[in-house]
Amino acid sequence: MPTLTQWPTLPDDVIDFFRSAFEDANRHVTERLLNVPNIRETSLDDALIDSLVPFSPARRLASGAVVAMDIHNIGGLRRLGGWETADISVIVFVYRHTQLIAQKIGMLQSKRLYPKNNDVADDDPIGFLYGMNAFLKRQPKSPLALLNRQFEFDDTCVYGAIKAEDRQVKSIAEMNKKLGQAVYYLFYNPPSMPQVIKNAGVERQQVTANDIGCRVYTENEVNAAIAGFEKGRSPTFSQISAAGTVSNWRLETWAADLLLKCQVGQIFDEADTEKITELLVRRTGPIGASIAVLIALPEEGPP
């Protein structure tokens, strides 16, 4: 029987189930970006988490494996004027019947693509502290000014929240040195480019073909894309894409075909518990949301 440092072979229908769940989340998040092109980055994180909830109840698959998800979203520390080493963690727990036999973690630091006009709604820490008062005491601006805005996306657009030599970039590199390659970048993009969105909100757009959407990159390849940049410069879509010779994975590929097959992320055991707890349990820790993937294998099956 595998130990906590060995990874078992998972049935194909387990991989298929979670690929379908994260593919739906990819479409859901991309559709939200398409309909609200200046949406806050944190709201896209929330959309990803919310779209996985219908897949979370326990169910038995044809292989006899039981799958479920436990989803917890406490919101990003960016809303308190801070930043995170990662926004979303995916922790996988594999059981043989009732005995825990393997566990691993992969973390995602999310960044959205900015339109060419860089018009993106940022989180306002002062407004957050005021709570509902921020809605009652609004600035005297009419919605007419918002009606005819146009948003354009192409491969020259930047991921405006990634800054060369930024403290967060350095912190992610330090975390990966401590835990191994556990933190990855998740990029929110439109379904295709070039993309021109006029009068967003007039008619709801649906994503039927999601050629780009949510993409995951290794920290090493993102760092390679911004190597040599002057401090504070942000990379473009084309610069990140060019650096992704190994990664540039679809979200569902990263979550199902790589994480669940132990090709990305880090296995952990009791010796790593303190480090993992510091990341996930403490409210001041650098994680905004956690997804626990729970898989119970039948008593008889491959190791």
Coordinates of C-alpha atoms in Angstrom, one line a residue:
M1 CA 0.0 0.0 0.0
P2 CA 1.4 3.5 -0.9
T3 CA 2.7 5.8 1.8
L4 CA 2.0 9.5 2.0
T5 CA 5.1 10.1 -0.1
Q6 CA 3.9 7.8 -2.9
W7 CA 1.2 8.7 -5.4
P8 CA -1.4 6.1 -6.3
T9 CA -2.8 5.5 -9.8
L10 CA -6.3 7.1 -10.0
P11 CA -9.1 5.6 -12.2
D12 CA -9.7 7.3 -15.5
D13 CA -13.2 8.4 -14.5
V14 CA -11.8 10.3 -11.5
I15 CA -9.5 12.3 -13.8
D16 CA -12.4 12.8 -16.3
F17 CA -14.7 14.0 -13.6
F18 CA -12.4 16.7 -12.3
R19 CA -11.4 17.7 -15.8
S20 CA -15.0 18.4 -16.5
A21 CA -15.5 20.4 -13.3
F22 CA -12.5 22.6 -14.0
E23 CA -13.3 22.9 -17.6
D24 CA -16.7 24.3 -16.6
A25 CA -15.0 26.7 -14.2
N26 CA -12.7 27.8 -17.0
R27 CA -15.7 28.6 -19.2
H28 CA -17.6 30.3 -16.4
V29 CA -14.8 32.6 -15.4
T30 CA -14.0 33.5 -19.0
E31 CA -17.6 34.3 -19.7
R32 CA -17.7 36.6 -16.7
L33 CA -14.6 38.4 -18.0
L34 CA -16.2 38.7 -21.5
N35 CA -19.4 40.2 -20.1
V36 CA -17.7 42.5 -17.5
P37 CA -14.3 43.3 -19.2
N38 CA -13.1 45.6 -16.4
I39 CA -14.1 43.3 -13.6
R40 CA -12.0 43.1 -10.4
E41 CA -9.5 40.3 -10.4
T42 CA -10.8 39.1 -7.0
S43 CA -14.3 38.7 -8.5
L44 CA -12.9 36.3 -11.1
D45 CA -11.4 34.3 -8.3
D46 CA -14.8 34.2 -6.7
A47 CA -16.4 33.0 -10.0
L48 CA -13.9 30.2 -10.3
I49 CA -14.7 29.0 -6.8
D50 CA -18.5 29.4 -7.1
S51 CA -18.6 27.4 -10.4
L52 CA -17.0 24.4 -8.7
V53 CA -19.7 24.2 -5.9
P54 CA -22.2 22.2 -8.0
F55 CA -19.5 19.5 -8.5
S56 CA -18.7 19.4 -4.8
P57 CA -21.2 16.9 -3.3
A58 CA -20.0 13.3 -2.9
R59 CA -20.8 10.9 -5.7
R60 CA -19.7 7.4 -6.6
L61 CA -18.3 6.9 -10.1
A62 CA -18.4 3.8 -12.3
S63 CA -15.0 2.7 -11.1
G64 CA -16.3 2.5 -7.6
A65 CA -14.3 5.6 -6.5
V66 CA -16.1 8.3 -4.5
V67 CA -15.2 11.9 -5.3
A68 CA -16.1 15.2 -3.5
M69 CA -14.8 18.7 -3.0
D70 CA -14.7 20.8 0.2
I71 CA -14.5 24.5 -0.9
H72 CA -13.7 27.4 1.4
N73 CA -13.4 31.0 0.2
I74 CA -12.4 33.6 2.8
G75 CA -11.6 36.3 0.2
G76 CA -8.3 37.8 -0.8
L77 CA -6.1 39.8 1.6
R78 CA -5.9 42.3 -1.3
R79 CA -9.2 43.6 0.0
L80 CA -7.4 44.6 3.1
G81 CA -4.7 46.4 1.2
G82 CA -2.3 43.5 1.2
W83 CA -1.3 40.8 -1.2
E84 CA -1.0 37.0 -1.3
T85 CA 1.6 34.5 -2.3
A86 CA -1.2 32.6 -3.9
D87 CA -5.0 33.2 -4.3
I88 CA -6.3 29.6 -4.6
S89 CA -4.9 26.4 -3.3
V90 CA -6.0 22.9 -4.5
I91 CA -5.3 20.2 -2.0
V92 CA -5.8 16.6 -3.0
F93 CA -6.5 13.9 -0.4
V94 CA -6.6 10.3 -1.6
Y95 CA -8.0 7.5 0.5
R96 CA -8.0 3.7 0.1
H97 CA -11.5 3.1 1.4
T98 CA -11.3 5.1 4.7
Q99 CA -7.5 5.3 5.1
L100 CA -5.6 8.3 3.9
I101 CA -2.8 7.1 1.6
A102 CA -1.7 10.3 -0.3
Q103 CA -2.0 14.1 -0.2
K104 CA -0.5 16.9 -2.3
I105 CA -1.0 20.6 -2.9
G106 CA -0.9 23.0 -5.8
M107 CA -1.4 26.7 -5.5
L108 CA -2.4 29.4 -8.0
Q109 CA -1.6 33.1 -8.1
S110 CA -4.2 34.6 -10.4
K111 CA -3.7 37.6 -12.7
R112 CA -6.1 39.0 -15.2
L113 CA -5.3 40.4 -18.7
Y114 CA -5.9 44.2 -18.8
P115 CA -7.7 45.7 -21.8
K116 CA -5.7 48.1 -24.0
N117 CA -7.2 51.1 -22.2
N118 CA -6.1 49.6 -18.8
D119 CA -9.5 50.4 -17.4
V120 CA -9.9 47.8 -14.7
A121 CA -11.8 48.1 -11.5
D122 CA -9.3 47.8 -8.6
D123 CA -10.2 46.8 -5.1
D124 CA -10.6 49.9 -3.0
P125 CA -9.3 49.2 0.6
I126 CA -10.9 52.4 1.9
G127 CA -14.3 51.5 0.4
F128 CA -13.9 47.9 1.7
L129 CA -13.4 49.3 5.3
Y130 CA -16.5 51.5 4.9
G131 CA -18.6 48.5 3.9
M132 CA -22.1 49.3 2.7
N133 CA -21.5 53.0 3.4
A134 CA -19.4 53.1 0.2
F135 CA -22.6 52.4 -1.7
L136 CA -24.7 55.0 0.1
K137 CA -22.1 57.8 -0.1
R138 CA -21.2 57.5 -3.8
Q139 CA -19.4 60.0 -5.9
P140 CA -21.8 62.1 -8.0
K141 CA -21.2 60.2 -11.3
S142 CA -24.0 59.3 -13.7
P143 CA -24.0 55.8 -15.3
L144 CA -24.3 57.5 -18.7
A145 CA -20.5 58.0 -18.6
L146 CA -20.1 54.2 -18.4
L147 CA -22.5 53.3 -21.2
N148 CA -20.4 53.7 -24.4
R149 CA -17.0 52.4 -23.2
Q150 CA -15.1 50.1 -25.5
F151 CA -12.7 47.4 -24.4
E152 CA -10.1 45.9 -26.7
F153 CA -7.9 42.9 -26.1
D154 CA -5.0 41.7 -28.2
D155 CA -1.6 40.1 -27.6
T156 CA 0.0 43.4 -26.7
C157 CA -2.3 43.8 -23.6
V158 CA -0.5 43.4 -20.3
Y159 CA -1.1 41.5 -17.1
G160 CA -1.1 44.8 -15.2
A161 CA -0.8 43.3 -11.7
I162 CA 2.5 41.5 -12.4
K163 CA 5.4 43.9 -11.9
A164 CA 9.0 43.1 -12.5
E165 CA 11.0 43.0 -9.2
D166 CA 7.8 43.2 -7.2
R167 CA 7.8 41.9 -3.7
Q168 CA 5.1 39.4 -4.5
V169 CA 7.1 37.9 -7.4
K170 CA 10.0 37.5 -5.1
S171 CA 7.8 35.9 -2.4
I172 CA 6.4 33.3 -4.8
A173 CA 10.0 32.4 -5.8
E174 CA 10.9 32.0 -2.1
M175 CA 7.8 29.9 -1.4
N176 CA 8.7 27.5 -4.2
K177 CA 12.2 27.2 -2.9
K178 CA 10.7 26.2 0.5
L179 CA 7.9 23.9 -0.7
G180 CA 9.2 22.8 -4.1
Q181 CA 7.3 23.8 -7.2
A182 CA 4.0 24.3 -5.6
V183 CA 2.9 27.8 -6.7
Y184 CA 1.8 28.5 -10.3
Y185 CA 0.5 31.5 -12.1
L186 CA -3.2 31.4 -13.3
F187 CA -4.0 33.9 -16.1
Y188 CA -7.5 35.0 -16.8
N189 CA -8.0 35.9 -20.5
P190 CA -10.8 36.4 -23.0
P191 CA -11.9 33.3 -24.9
S192 CA -10.1 34.5 -28.1
M193 CA -8.2 37.5 -29.4
P194 CA -8.3 40.0 -30.8
Q195 CA -11.5 40.9 -29.0
V196 CA -13.4 44.1 -29.1
I197 CA -16.2 44.5 -26.5
K198 CA -18.6 47.4 -27.0
N199 CA -21.4 48.4 -24.6
A200 CA -20.7 45.6 -22.2
G201 CA -23.8 44.5 -20.4
V202 CA -26.3 45.3 -23.2
E203 CA -26.6 41.6 -24.2
R204 CA -25.1 38.7 -22.2
Q205 CA -22.4 36.9 -24.1
Q206 CA -21.9 33.2 -23.8
V207 CA -18.7 31.3 -24.3
T208 CA -19.1 28.4 -26.6
A209 CA -15.5 28.2 -27.9
N210 CA -12.9 28.9 -25.3
D211 CA -9.6 28.9 -27.2
I212 CA -7.6 30.8 -24.7
G213 CA -9.4 31.4 -21.4
C214 CA -7.8 30.4 -18.1
R215 CA -4.1 29.4 -18.5
V216 CA -1.6 28.1 -16.0
Y217 CA 2.2 28.7 -16.2
T218 CA 5.1 27.7 -14.1
E219 CA 6.8 30.4 -11.9
N220 CA 10.1 29.8 -13.7
E221 CA 8.6 30.6 -17.1
V222 CA 6.8 33.7 -15.9
N223 CA 10.1 34.9 -14.3
A224 CA 11.9 34.2 -17.6
A225 CA 9.3 36.4 -19.4
I226 CA 10.0 39.4 -17.1
A227 CA 13.8 38.9 -16.7
G228 CA 15.6 42.0 -17.6
F229 CA 12.5 44.2 -17.3
E230 CA 12.9 47.5 -15.5
K231 CA 11.3 47.6 -12.1
G232 CA 7.5 47.9 -12.2
R233 CA 7.1 46.9 -15.9
S234 CA 4.3 44.4 -16.7
P235 CA 4.5 41.6 -19.3
T236 CA 2.2 41.4 -22.3
F237 CA 0.2 38.4 -23.3
S238 CA 2.6 37.6 -26.2
Q239 CA 5.6 37.8 -23.8
I240 CA 4.1 35.4 -21.4
S241 CA 2.9 33.0 -24.2
A242 CA 6.4 33.0 -25.7
A243 CA 7.9 32.0 -22.4
G244 CA 5.5 29.1 -21.9
T245 CA 7.4 26.4 -23.8
V246 CA 6.7 23.8 -21.0
S247 CA 3.5 25.1 -19.4
N248 CA 0.7 27.4 -20.9
W249 CA -1.7 24.7 -19.7
R250 CA -5.5 25.0 -19.7
L251 CA -6.8 25.2 -16.2
E252 CA -8.5 21.8 -16.5
T253 CA -5.4 20.3 -17.8
W254 CA -3.3 21.6 -14.9
A255 CA -5.9 20.5 -12.3
A256 CA -6.9 17.0 -13.7
D257 CA -4.3 15.7 -16.1
L258 CA -1.2 17.1 -14.3
L259 CA -2.0 17.6 -10.6
L260 CA -4.1 14.4 -10.1
K261 CA -1.4 12.4 -12.0
C262 CA 1.3 13.9 -9.8
Q263 CA 3.1 15.8 -12.6
V264 CA 2.8 19.2 -10.9
G265 CA 2.3 20.3 -7.3
Q266 CA 3.9 18.9 -4.2
I267 CA 3.2 15.8 -2.2
F268 CA 3.3 16.5 1.5
D269 CA 3.3 14.4 4.7
E270 CA 3.3 15.0 8.5
A271 CA 6.8 16.6 8.3
D272 CA 5.4 19.4 6.2
T273 CA 2.2 20.0 8.2
E274 CA 3.4 23.1 9.9
K275 CA 4.3 24.9 6.7
I276 CA 1.0 23.9 5.0
T277 CA -1.0 25.0 8.1
E278 CA 0.7 28.3 8.1
L279 CA -0.4 28.9 4.5
L280 CA -4.0 27.6 4.8
V281 CA -5.4 27.8 8.4
R282 CA -4.2 31.2 9.7
R283 CA -6.4 34.1 8.6
T284 CA -3.3 36.1 8.1
G285 CA -1.9 33.4 5.8
P286 CA -1.4 34.2 2.1
I287 CA -4.3 32.1 0.7
G288 CA -7.7 33.5 -0.3
A289 CA -9.5 30.3 -1.1
S290 CA -8.9 26.5 -0.8
I291 CA -10.4 23.6 -2.7
A292 CA -10.0 20.2 -1.1
V293 CA -10.3 17.4 -3.7
L294 CA -11.4 14.3 -1.9
I295 CA -11.0 10.9 -3.6
A296 CA -11.8 7.5 -1.9
L297 CA -10.6 4.5 -3.9
P298 CA -12.2 1.1 -3.6
E299 CA -10.6 -1.3 -1.2
E300 CA -9.4 -3.4 -4.1
G301 CA -7.6 -1.7 -6.9
P302 CA -4.2 -0.7 -8.4
P303 CA -1.6 0.6 -5.9

